[in-house]
Amino acid sequence: MMSRSYTNLLDLAEGNFAALGPVGGSGRQRHGSFGLRRMSRVMTVPGTLTELDGEDESEPAATSSVASDVPSSVAADRLIVVSNQLPIVARRRPDGRGWSFSWDDDSLLLQLRDGIPDEMEVLFVGSLRADVPAAEQDAVSQALLDRFRCAPVFLPDHLNDRFYHGFCKRQLWPLFHYMLPFSSPASASAAATSSSVATSSPGNGCFDRSAWEAYVLANKFFFEKVVEVINPEDDYVWVHDYHLLALPTFLRRRFNRLRIGFFLHSPFPSSEIYRTLPVRDEILKALLNCDLIGFHTFDYARHFLSCCSRMLGIEYQSKRGYIGLDYFGRTVGIKIMPVGVHMGQLESGLRLPDREWRLSELQQQFQGKTVLLGVDDMDIFKGINLKLLAFENMLRTHPKWQGRAVLVQIANPARGRGKDLEAIQAEIEQSCQRINVDFGQSGYSPVVFINRDVSSVEKVAYYTIAECVVVTAVRDGMNLTPYEYIVCRQGAPGSESVSEVSGPKKSMLVVSEFIGCSPSLSGAIRVNPWNIEATAEAMNEAISMPEQEKQLRHEKHYRYVSSHDVAYWSKSFILDLERACRDHFKRTCWGIGLGFGFRVVALDPHFRKLNMDSIVNAYEISESRAILLDYDGTLVPQTSINKEPSPEVLNIINTLCSDSRNIVFLVSGRDKDTLGKWFSSCPKLGIAAEHGYILRWSSKEEWQTCTQAMDFGWMQMAKPVMNLYTEATDGSYIERKESALVWHHQDADPGFGSSQAKELLDHLESVLANEPVSVKSGQFIVEVKPQGVSKGIVAERILASVKERGKQADFVLCIGDDRSDEDMFENIADIIKRNMVAPRTSLFACTVGQKPSKAKFYLDDTFEVVAMLSALADATGAELKSDSADELAASISSLDIGDEQSESSDTPIGGS
């Protein structure tokens, strides 16, 4: 029975996908519901070939294994590039006997090799755009590996259809392009009962859970192929695009220290759009298993960071120009770098002989005309019809262009399918016909619509003659059309073509503000494609602009495009990936969690879980103990609504306090009245309130401040500022303590509250710059308190007082969970060297939760903290009983000795 828990990757990874239905195809060998073909999985290890996953040791490794001849990469690092499709063109030979393969020169994956260091080998993993029969797959795999350093992934037909058309194109692609999954009950029911995902329109219908399962299983196929060829100690893995969002979790689970980068080539939607995805958390957590995540623009990265903050509670930090997310001790880097074009390939195309005659032909065809050019995929997000409507509006409002301006629209063949695409194609054809009928003349068609695959030579020729390129996509990841146009208008260096456009080089661009390349083209005219009138005016402005202005804008654009090419992009990404992974093998790592909740916790090598037996043994042999306990997040969970201590906690503390060898202190940020009330039943408990500003040793003693008399006039300056942010931030409030002011925003909108907290922090630091206070941010708080007040200082004071009383501690336990407790851990780290405690003191600095900390030990949660304290209390009870028994025995013994002496004195010595 299939598990319906989509966070349980273990079930999905086992291939238990019977609910996906029967598998179609061409009679391939099947295994299980999807026919998983058993692969010979071989991992390269220096000097040996080790078989994995329970292969029969008596059987030699299959000679057709893709990994069988892969040399071990020991001397130099290797880059494994993983994508949905390989940069390979595969064709069946004319005689039907075998295959011919060649590089796909237009593939970005192939072009990125130009930025990779020469000494770094590049190996590609991905699927082929060809249906290879099962009987030929091993031979094809070996041939591609030997000749092209490519390891192909073969997905069963039905799985590939559900994976690509069912989830990638029907769920992720529309959502990442801001199309919400609107659905009426009728359409949802129809979608649920439909047997084909291919006919469903993107963005319509309910979430298809079986398609998500197929997506995860397909990612597992890619993972298994990577495992066949990887050397995890030396290799880098660079995963590309939204097809493989689940792959990093598979890789991280298998290889905790693997160096993984990911680049998203599509937009990343705002959190309000992304949060509608039912598997939103799973995908975010999978990406956070990478070391570096790349985006084309800051907007895309900002949306991703906002999703991490709102849905996972993870905030980013910017240090020295690098953006990072602290994820369980690992820093996940965020890279913002738009991809570029391959300058060499474009310039080579400009020198091809075929371009000459094609350019001459186009110049003759459009002689005396001003050509505006559009080059787009036939896609619902490219805004082709919006462009046509804007051009129509320009001809109507500026009649001077009738008979003179021509819009050439090249529509590359559609990659997807569906009713929405059919509808947009029909609209485009109608618009073209209407414009040509209304404004056409003899020998003049205002719109030339090319609805076919155009060769690179022909495309270069169109770029060369176009006065302006217009891109009106309503949402697009990058779109390199403007870059290609700029390079083609510049021409090939050193070429002197007779057909070349004479005079100074110039170009003009009208680009949608919703595409990834728009921020980098500062000289382009940016438009909102939905505003037909404004786009029409932009077209008119572009082709009417003075020649000098066109030349200046072109020069600015060409400098950027030529220096930020695809090699620059890949080199920059690899350098940042190396930097992000620099400390991989220097830290201790643990893999924890199930399914997509799996993550690697990276910690200091000396950081380990507190062993219960060790601390109890150290406790039992010690003679003078200091126990310092935080409260919130340590004795009670942070998420608990009722913050009062439980009867169990009160009983444990009383037991610990009953031992004369113990000094037990509660060190908390809470105010003294609250703590005094809650622990009124613990008379021997010491309390340090407000981070140690005020304390008492027991309920019989008076409260005393830990610092000299202070002037709290700064509160009159800070309070109005906090009031301002409280009024502006719904859900926030101010807590007034005796020594501090705290602004809380845990009940505010997460994004807005965090933003307001940063602003408040800066505002308060500015206002109170000359005051003797410190302004700090914490977990959903901004706090202002006097300088010289911290948990670390009060911990030192307590230990010093214990020493003064002649009972130098030889056992110190300090437990806390947040930033303020780090002061305690830091201050007590060297107390033995400072002679504040006994020379052989057992020192236990313990944080709550596995996270980076100055403490040397950790416990997972408050329940383990209470269990550990309970064990110490039990040891205390046993000691007290033992002491009482010893005292009783001594008393009885002394009584017995007295009686014996009395009896012997009455007995005569000697005989008669």
PDB file of C-alpha atoms in Angstrom, residues 656-905:
ATOM      1  CA  LEU A 656      18.679  19.490  43.595  1.00  0.00           C
ATOM      2  CA  CYS A 657      18.513  22.481  45.952  1.00  0.00           C
ATOM      3  CA  SER A 658      18.116  20.211  48.970  1.00  0.00           C
ATOM      4  CA  ASP A 659      21.712  19.021  48.607  1.00  0.00           C
ATOM      5  CA  SER A 660      24.041  21.329  50.535  1.00  0.00           C
ATOM      6  CA  ARG A 661      26.756  20.685  47.971  1.00  0.00           C
ATOM      7  CA  ASN A 662      24.655  22.289  45.202  1.00  0.00           C
ATOM      8  CA  ILE A 663      24.221  25.925  44.183  1.00  0.00           C
ATOM      9  CA  VAL A 664      21.320  26.023  41.726  1.00  0.00           C
ATOM     10  CA  PHE A 665      20.552  29.230  39.811  1.00  0.00           C
ATOM     11  CA  LEU A 666      17.884  30.127  37.283  1.00  0.00           C
ATOM     12  CA  VAL A 667      19.453  32.624  34.827  1.00  0.00           C
ATOM     13  CA  SER A 668      16.713  34.070  32.627  1.00  0.00           C
ATOM     14  CA  GLY A 669      15.765  37.161  30.674  1.00  0.00           C
ATOM     15  CA  ARG A 670      12.369  37.291  32.380  1.00  0.00           C
ATOM     16  CA  ASP A 671      11.564  39.855  35.074  1.00  0.00           C
ATOM     17  CA  LYS A 672      12.040  39.093  38.773  1.00  0.00           C
ATOM     18  CA  ASP A 673       8.353  39.303  39.704  1.00  0.00           C
ATOM     19  CA  THR A 674       7.324  36.612  37.227  1.00  0.00           C
ATOM     20  CA  LEU A 675      10.173  34.266  38.152  1.00  0.00           C
ATOM     21  CA  GLY A 676       9.700  34.887  41.877  1.00  0.00           C
ATOM     22  CA  LYS A 677       6.013  34.026  41.604  1.00  0.00           C
ATOM     23  CA  TRP A 678       6.503  30.888  39.489  1.00  0.00           C
ATOM     24  CA  PHE A 679       9.284  29.479  41.706  1.00  0.00           C
ATOM     25  CA  SER A 680       7.924  30.567  45.075  1.00  0.00           C
ATOM     26  CA  SER A 681       7.762  26.878  46.043  1.00  0.00           C
ATOM     27  CA  CYS A 682      11.565  26.584  45.608  1.00  0.00           C
ATOM     28  CA  PRO A 683      12.923  28.594  48.538  1.00  0.00           C
ATOM     29  CA  LYS A 684      16.564  27.533  48.101  1.00  0.00           C
ATOM     30  CA  LEU A 685      16.682  28.325  44.364  1.00  0.00           C
ATOM     31  CA  GLY A 686      18.828  31.268  43.270  1.00  0.00           C
ATOM     32  CA  ILE A 687      17.317  33.494  40.588  1.00  0.00           C
ATOM     33  CA  ALA A 688      19.158  35.883  38.231  1.00  0.00           C
ATOM     34  CA  ALA A 689      16.485  37.856  36.391  1.00  0.00           C
ATOM     35  CA  GLU A 690      16.726  40.131  33.351  1.00  0.00           C
ATOM     36  CA  HIS A 691      19.882  38.420  32.069  1.00  0.00           C
ATOM     37  CA  GLY A 692      21.566  38.822  35.444  1.00  0.00           C
ATOM     38  CA  TYR A 693      20.834  42.484  36.109  1.00  0.00           C
ATOM     39  CA  ILE A 694      19.142  41.591  39.375  1.00  0.00           C
ATOM     40  CA  LEU A 695      19.500  38.430  41.480  1.00  0.00           C
ATOM     41  CA  ARG A 696      18.865  36.784  44.825  1.00  0.00           C
ATOM     42  CA  TRP A 697      20.465  33.680  46.342  1.00  0.00           C
ATOM     43  CA  SER A 698      17.278  32.345  47.923  1.00  0.00           C
ATOM     44  CA  SER A 699      13.748  33.439  48.707  1.00  0.00           C
ATOM     45  CA  LYS A 700      14.909  34.500  52.193  1.00  0.00           C
ATOM     46  CA  GLU A 701      17.347  37.034  50.749  1.00  0.00           C
ATOM     47  CA  GLU A 702      16.658  40.398  49.150  1.00  0.00           C
ATOM     48  CA  TRP A 703      17.026  41.129  45.454  1.00  0.00           C
ATOM     49  CA  GLN A 704      20.290  42.891  44.590  1.00  0.00           C
ATOM     50  CA  THR A 705      21.473  44.494  41.393  1.00  0.00           C
ATOM     51  CA  CYS A 706      24.687  43.270  39.829  1.00  0.00           C
ATOM     52  CA  THR A 707      25.854  46.696  38.698  1.00  0.00           C
ATOM     53  CA  GLN A 708      26.289  50.096  40.232  1.00  0.00           C
ATOM     54  CA  ALA A 709      23.420  52.570  40.353  1.00  0.00           C
ATOM     55  CA  MET A 710      22.428  53.465  36.803  1.00  0.00           C
ATOM     56  CA  ASP A 711      20.671  56.300  35.063  1.00  0.00           C
ATOM     57  CA  PHE A 712      17.772  54.895  33.079  1.00  0.00           C
ATOM     58  CA  GLY A 713      17.022  58.138  31.283  1.00  0.00           C
ATOM     59  CA  TRP A 714      17.729  56.357  28.009  1.00  0.00           C
ATOM     60  CA  MET A 715      14.365  54.611  28.372  1.00  0.00           C
ATOM     61  CA  GLN A 716      12.644  57.936  27.743  1.00  0.00           C
ATOM     62  CA  MET A 717      14.501  58.085  24.435  1.00  0.00           C
ATOM     63  CA  ALA A 718      13.967  54.462  23.409  1.00  0.00           C
ATOM     64  CA  LYS A 719      10.287  54.107  24.379  1.00  0.00           C
ATOM     65  CA  PRO A 720       8.900  56.623  21.800  1.00  0.00           C
ATOM     66  CA  VAL A 721      10.888  54.943  19.037  1.00  0.00           C
ATOM     67  CA  MET A 722       9.538  51.509  20.008  1.00  0.00           C
ATOM     68  CA  ASN A 723       6.009  52.937  20.224  1.00  0.00           C
ATOM     69  CA  LEU A 724       6.334  54.163  16.660  1.00  0.00           C
ATOM     70  CA  TYR A 725       7.187  50.676  15.369  1.00  0.00           C
ATOM     71  CA  THR A 726       4.556  49.031  17.577  1.00  0.00           C
ATOM     72  CA  GLU A 727       1.817  51.219  16.089  1.00  0.00           C
ATOM     73  CA  ALA A 728       3.036  50.462  12.582  1.00  0.00           C
ATOM     74  CA  THR A 729       3.468  46.688  13.099  1.00  0.00           C
ATOM     75  CA  ASP A 730       0.304  44.777  13.857  1.00  0.00           C
ATOM     76  CA  GLY A 731       0.924  41.965  16.376  1.00  0.00           C
ATOM     77  CA  SER A 732       3.965  43.561  18.041  1.00  0.00           C
ATOM     78  CA  TYR A 733       4.202  44.792  21.609  1.00  0.00           C
ATOM     79  CA  ILE A 734       6.674  46.259  24.122  1.00  0.00           C
ATOM     80  CA  GLU A 735       7.761  44.544  27.331  1.00  0.00           C
ATOM     81  CA  ARG A 736       8.963  46.888  30.084  1.00  0.00           C
ATOM     82  CA  LYS A 737      11.473  45.415  32.485  1.00  0.00           C
ATOM     83  CA  GLU A 738      13.263  47.021  35.413  1.00  0.00           C
ATOM     84  CA  SER A 739      16.487  47.315  33.423  1.00  0.00           C
ATOM     85  CA  ALA A 740      15.465  46.796  29.813  1.00  0.00           C
ATOM     86  CA  LEU A 741      12.933  47.427  27.062  1.00  0.00           C
ATOM     87  CA  VAL A 742      12.025  44.562  24.728  1.00  0.00           C
ATOM     88  CA  TRP A 743      10.100  44.838  21.446  1.00  0.00           C
ATOM     89  CA  HIS A 744       8.399  41.535  20.526  1.00  0.00           C
ATOM     90  CA  HIS A 745       7.185  40.685  17.020  1.00  0.00           C
ATOM     91  CA  GLN A 746       6.529  36.926  17.106  1.00  0.00           C
ATOM     92  CA  ASP A 747       2.805  37.496  16.454  1.00  0.00           C
ATOM     93  CA  ALA A 748       3.379  39.909  13.551  1.00  0.00           C
ATOM     94  CA  ASP A 749       3.587  38.984   9.876  1.00  0.00           C
ATOM     95  CA  PRO A 750       6.910  37.094   9.612  1.00  0.00           C
ATOM     96  CA  GLY A 751       8.332  39.052   6.704  1.00  0.00           C
ATOM     97  CA  PHE A 752       7.134  42.463   7.831  1.00  0.00           C
ATOM     98  CA  GLY A 753       8.031  41.805  11.463  1.00  0.00           C
ATOM     99  CA  SER A 754      11.567  40.791  10.538  1.00  0.00           C
ATOM    100  CA  SER A 755      11.963  43.825   8.309  1.00  0.00           C
ATOM    101  CA  GLN A 756      10.649  46.159  10.994  1.00  0.00           C
ATOM    102  CA  ALA A 757      12.981  44.569  13.558  1.00  0.00           C
ATOM    103  CA  LYS A 758      15.993  45.357  11.386  1.00  0.00           C
ATOM    104  CA  GLU A 759      14.812  48.936  10.909  1.00  0.00           C
ATOM    105  CA  LEU A 760      14.143  49.330  14.629  1.00  0.00           C
ATOM    106  CA  LEU A 761      17.581  47.956  15.466  1.00  0.00           C
ATOM    107  CA  ASP A 762      19.244  50.547  13.209  1.00  0.00           C
ATOM    108  CA  HIS A 763      16.988  53.320  14.496  1.00  0.00           C
ATOM    109  CA  LEU A 764      17.694  52.551  18.157  1.00  0.00           C
ATOM    110  CA  GLU A 765      21.436  52.211  17.586  1.00  0.00           C
ATOM    111  CA  SER A 766      21.409  55.659  16.019  1.00  0.00           C
ATOM    112  CA  VAL A 767      19.276  57.309  18.730  1.00  0.00           C
ATOM    113  CA  LEU A 768      21.155  55.657  21.627  1.00  0.00           C
ATOM    114  CA  ALA A 769      24.662  55.888  20.163  1.00  0.00           C
ATOM    115  CA  ASN A 770      25.924  57.984  23.080  1.00  0.00           C
ATOM    116  CA  GLU A 771      24.098  56.085  25.832  1.00  0.00           C
ATOM    117  CA  PRO A 772      25.622  53.296  28.015  1.00  0.00           C
ATOM    118  CA  VAL A 773      23.327  50.625  26.557  1.00  0.00           C
ATOM    119  CA  SER A 774      23.515  47.740  24.119  1.00  0.00           C
ATOM    120  CA  VAL A 775      20.885  47.125  21.432  1.00  0.00           C
ATOM    121  CA  LYS A 776      20.576  43.502  20.330  1.00  0.00           C
ATOM    122  CA  SER A 777      18.215  41.418  18.235  1.00  0.00           C
ATOM    123  CA  GLY A 778      17.132  37.949  19.280  1.00  0.00           C
ATOM    124  CA  GLN A 779      14.483  35.396  18.440  1.00  0.00           C
ATOM    125  CA  PHE A 780      11.537  37.643  17.464  1.00  0.00           C
ATOM    126  CA  ILE A 781      12.786  40.445  19.743  1.00  0.00           C
ATOM    127  CA  VAL A 782      14.803  43.649  19.773  1.00  0.00           C
ATOM    128  CA  GLU A 783      16.141  44.409  23.256  1.00  0.00           C
ATOM    129  CA  VAL A 784      17.779  47.477  24.801  1.00  0.00           C
ATOM    130  CA  LYS A 785      19.606  46.865  28.073  1.00  0.00           C
ATOM    131  CA  PRO A 786      22.462  48.460  30.051  1.00  0.00           C
ATOM    132  CA  GLN A 787      26.004  47.702  29.004  1.00  0.00           C
ATOM    133  CA  GLY A 788      27.795  45.225  31.258  1.00  0.00           C
ATOM    134  CA  VAL A 789      24.665  43.149  31.824  1.00  0.00           C
ATOM    135  CA  SER A 790      24.792  39.629  30.435  1.00  0.00           C
ATOM    136  CA  LYS A 791      24.356  36.039  31.481  1.00  0.00           C
ATOM    137  CA  GLY A 792      28.091  35.525  31.104  1.00  0.00           C
ATOM    138  CA  ILE A 793      28.923  38.201  33.667  1.00  0.00           C
ATOM    139  CA  VAL A 794      26.410  36.927  36.221  1.00  0.00           C
ATOM    140  CA  ALA A 795      27.708  33.357  35.760  1.00  0.00           C
ATOM    141  CA  GLU A 796      31.191  34.554  36.659  1.00  0.00           C
ATOM    142  CA  ARG A 797      29.816  36.404  39.688  1.00  0.00           C
ATOM    143  CA  ILE A 798      28.035  33.306  40.969  1.00  0.00           C
ATOM    144  CA  LEU A 799      31.163  31.140  40.609  1.00  0.00           C
ATOM    145  CA  ALA A 800      33.309  33.803  42.264  1.00  0.00           C
ATOM    146  CA  SER A 801      30.889  33.948  45.210  1.00  0.00           C
ATOM    147  CA  VAL A 802      31.008  30.164  45.564  1.00  0.00           C
ATOM    148  CA  LYS A 803      34.804  30.355  45.696  1.00  0.00           C
ATOM    149  CA  GLU A 804      34.704  33.138  48.315  1.00  0.00           C
ATOM    150  CA  ARG A 805      32.544  30.937  50.521  1.00  0.00           C
ATOM    151  CA  GLY A 806      35.341  28.387  50.595  1.00  0.00           C
ATOM    152  CA  LYS A 807      33.525  25.870  48.382  1.00  0.00           C
ATOM    153  CA  GLN A 808      35.354  26.156  45.051  1.00  0.00           C
ATOM    154  CA  ALA A 809      33.199  24.354  42.497  1.00  0.00           C
ATOM    155  CA  ASP A 810      34.449  21.109  40.994  1.00  0.00           C
ATOM    156  CA  PHE A 811      31.282  20.500  38.919  1.00  0.00           C
ATOM    157  CA  VAL A 812      29.712  23.189  36.682  1.00  0.00           C
ATOM    158  CA  LEU A 813      26.611  22.617  34.578  1.00  0.00           C
ATOM    159  CA  CYS A 814      25.364  25.442  32.362  1.00  0.00           C
ATOM    160  CA  ILE A 815      22.350  24.926  30.038  1.00  0.00           C
ATOM    161  CA  GLY A 816      20.634  27.370  27.651  1.00  0.00           C
ATOM    162  CA  ASP A 817      19.143  27.594  24.194  1.00  0.00           C
ATOM    163  CA  ASP A 818      19.519  31.062  22.636  1.00  0.00           C
ATOM    164  CA  ARG A 819      22.001  33.821  21.849  1.00  0.00           C
ATOM    165  CA  SER A 820      22.023  35.279  25.356  1.00  0.00           C
ATOM    166  CA  ASP A 821      23.159  31.904  26.724  1.00  0.00           C
ATOM    167  CA  GLU A 822      26.144  31.924  24.385  1.00  0.00           C
ATOM    168  CA  ASP A 823      27.597  34.629  26.667  1.00  0.00           C
ATOM    169  CA  MET A 824      27.514  32.102  29.517  1.00  0.00           C
ATOM    170  CA  PHE A 825      29.156  29.389  27.446  1.00  0.00           C
ATOM    171  CA  GLU A 826      31.864  31.771  26.281  1.00  0.00           C
ATOM    172  CA  ASN A 827      32.633  33.166  29.747  1.00  0.00           C
ATOM    173  CA  ILE A 828      32.901  29.805  31.503  1.00  0.00           C
ATOM    174  CA  ALA A 829      35.050  28.195  28.783  1.00  0.00           C
ATOM    175  CA  ASP A 830      38.306  29.191  30.490  1.00  0.00           C
ATOM    176  CA  ILE A 831      37.269  29.398  34.136  1.00  0.00           C
ATOM    177  CA  ILE A 832      39.690  26.602  35.048  1.00  0.00           C
ATOM    178  CA  LYS A 833      42.626  28.586  33.642  1.00  0.00           C
ATOM    179  CA  ARG A 834      41.460  31.652  35.575  1.00  0.00           C
ATOM    180  CA  ASN A 835      41.416  29.599  38.790  1.00  0.00           C
ATOM    181  CA  MET A 836      37.726  30.347  39.398  1.00  0.00           C
ATOM    182  CA  VAL A 837      36.991  26.666  39.970  1.00  0.00           C
ATOM    183  CA  ALA A 838      38.904  23.592  41.106  1.00  0.00           C
ATOM    184  CA  PRO A 839      41.743  22.390  38.817  1.00  0.00           C
ATOM    185  CA  ARG A 840      39.931  19.212  37.787  1.00  0.00           C
ATOM    186  CA  THR A 841      36.435  20.587  37.497  1.00  0.00           C
ATOM    187  CA  SER A 842      33.905  18.696  35.391  1.00  0.00           C
ATOM    188  CA  LEU A 843      32.611  21.432  33.067  1.00  0.00           C
ATOM    189  CA  PHE A 844      29.389  20.866  31.100  1.00  0.00           C
ATOM    190  CA  ALA A 845      28.313  23.772  28.856  1.00  0.00           C
ATOM    191  CA  CYS A 846      25.230  22.472  27.045  1.00  0.00           C
ATOM    192  CA  THR A 847      22.960  24.046  24.437  1.00  0.00           C
ATOM    193  CA  VAL A 848      19.464  22.867  23.520  1.00  0.00           C
ATOM    194  CA  GLY A 849      19.216  21.668  19.934  1.00  0.00           C
ATOM    195  CA  GLN A 850      21.861  20.684  17.387  1.00  0.00           C
ATOM    196  CA  LYS A 851      23.126  24.045  16.174  1.00  0.00           C
ATOM    197  CA  PRO A 852      26.366  26.020  16.066  1.00  0.00           C
ATOM    198  CA  SER A 853      27.250  27.010  19.622  1.00  0.00           C
ATOM    199  CA  LYS A 854      30.114  27.896  21.916  1.00  0.00           C
ATOM    200  CA  ALA A 855      28.927  25.058  24.140  1.00  0.00           C
ATOM    201  CA  LYS A 856      30.687  21.695  23.910  1.00  0.00           C
ATOM    202  CA  PHE A 857      27.562  19.589  24.449  1.00  0.00           C
ATOM    203  CA  TYR A 858      23.959  19.562  23.290  1.00  0.00           C
ATOM    204  CA  LEU A 859      20.641  17.965  24.158  1.00  0.00           C
ATOM    205  CA  ASP A 860      17.950  17.730  21.501  1.00  0.00           C
ATOM    206  CA  ASP A 861      15.038  19.413  23.312  1.00  0.00           C
ATOM    207  CA  THR A 862      13.539  20.484  26.632  1.00  0.00           C
ATOM    208  CA  PHE A 863      12.329  16.954  27.330  1.00  0.00           C
ATOM    209  CA  GLU A 864      15.909  15.651  27.300  1.00  0.00           C
ATOM    210  CA  VAL A 865      16.972  18.545  29.540  1.00  0.00           C
ATOM    211  CA  VAL A 866      14.315  17.654  32.099  1.00  0.00           C
ATOM    212  CA  ALA A 867      15.226  13.957  31.840  1.00  0.00           C
ATOM    213  CA  MET A 868      18.888  14.762  32.479  1.00  0.00           C
ATOM    214  CA  LEU A 869      18.069  16.981  35.473  1.00  0.00           C
ATOM    215  CA  SER A 870      15.786  14.247  36.767  1.00  0.00           C
ATOM    216  CA  ALA A 871      18.696  11.802  36.621  1.00  0.00           C
ATOM    217  CA  LEU A 872      20.814  14.231  38.643  1.00  0.00           C
ATOM    218  CA  ALA A 873      17.950  14.644  41.131  1.00  0.00           C
ATOM    219  CA  ASP A 874      17.709  10.861  41.486  1.00  0.00           C
ATOM    220  CA  ALA A 875      21.443  10.740  42.183  1.00  0.00           C
ATOM    221  CA  THR A 876      20.965  13.496  44.772  1.00  0.00           C
ATOM    222  CA  GLY A 877      18.168  11.551  46.450  1.00  0.00           C
ATOM    223  CA  ALA A 878      20.307   8.420  46.565  1.00  0.00           C
ATOM    224  CA  GLU A 879      23.198  10.384  48.056  1.00  0.00           C
ATOM    225  CA  LEU A 880      20.972  11.974  50.691  1.00  0.00           C
ATOM    226  CA  LYS A 881      19.560   8.589  51.644  1.00  0.00           C
ATOM    227  CA  SER A 882      23.070   7.139  51.775  1.00  0.00           C
ATOM    228  CA  ASP A 883      24.286  10.037  53.927  1.00  0.00           C
ATOM    229  CA  SER A 884      21.326   9.641  56.266  1.00  0.00           C
ATOM    230  CA  ALA A 885      21.968   5.919  56.512  1.00  0.00           C
ATOM    231  CA  ASP A 886      25.649   6.520  57.233  1.00  0.00           C
ATOM    232  CA  GLU A 887      24.797   9.057  59.951  1.00  0.00           C
ATOM    233  CA  LEU A 888      22.272   6.683  61.481  1.00  0.00           C
ATOM    234  CA  ALA A 889      24.763   3.821  61.390  1.00  0.00           C
ATOM    235  CA  ALA A 890      27.432   6.011  63.009  1.00  0.00           C
ATOM    236  CA  SER A 891      25.021   6.994  65.769  1.00  0.00           C
ATOM    237  CA  ILE A 892      24.044   3.406  66.405  1.00  0.00           C
ATOM    238  CA  SER A 893      27.673   2.364  66.331  1.00  0.00           C
ATOM    239  CA  SER A 894      28.633   4.964  68.914  1.00  0.00           C
ATOM    240  CA  LEU A 895      25.790   3.835  71.144  1.00  0.00           C
ATOM    241  CA  ASP A 896      26.862   0.211  70.831  1.00  0.00           C
ATOM    242  CA  ILE A 897      30.478   1.054  71.735  1.00  0.00           C
ATOM    243  CA  GLY A 898      29.331   2.983  74.821  1.00  0.00           C
ATOM    244  CA  ASP A 899      27.225   0.051  75.996  1.00  0.00           C
ATOM    245  CA  GLU A 900      30.108  -2.391  75.513  1.00  0.00           C
ATOM    246  CA  GLN A 901      32.463  -0.212  77.527  1.00  0.00           C
ATOM    247  CA  SER A 902      29.876   0.053  80.307  1.00  0.00           C
ATOM    248  CA  GLU A 903      29.450  -3.700  80.401  1.00  0.00           C
ATOM    249  CA  SER A 904      33.225  -4.373  80.416  1.00  0.00           C
ATOM    250  CA  SER A 905      33.779  -2.001  83.320  1.00  0.00           C
TER     251      SER A 905
END
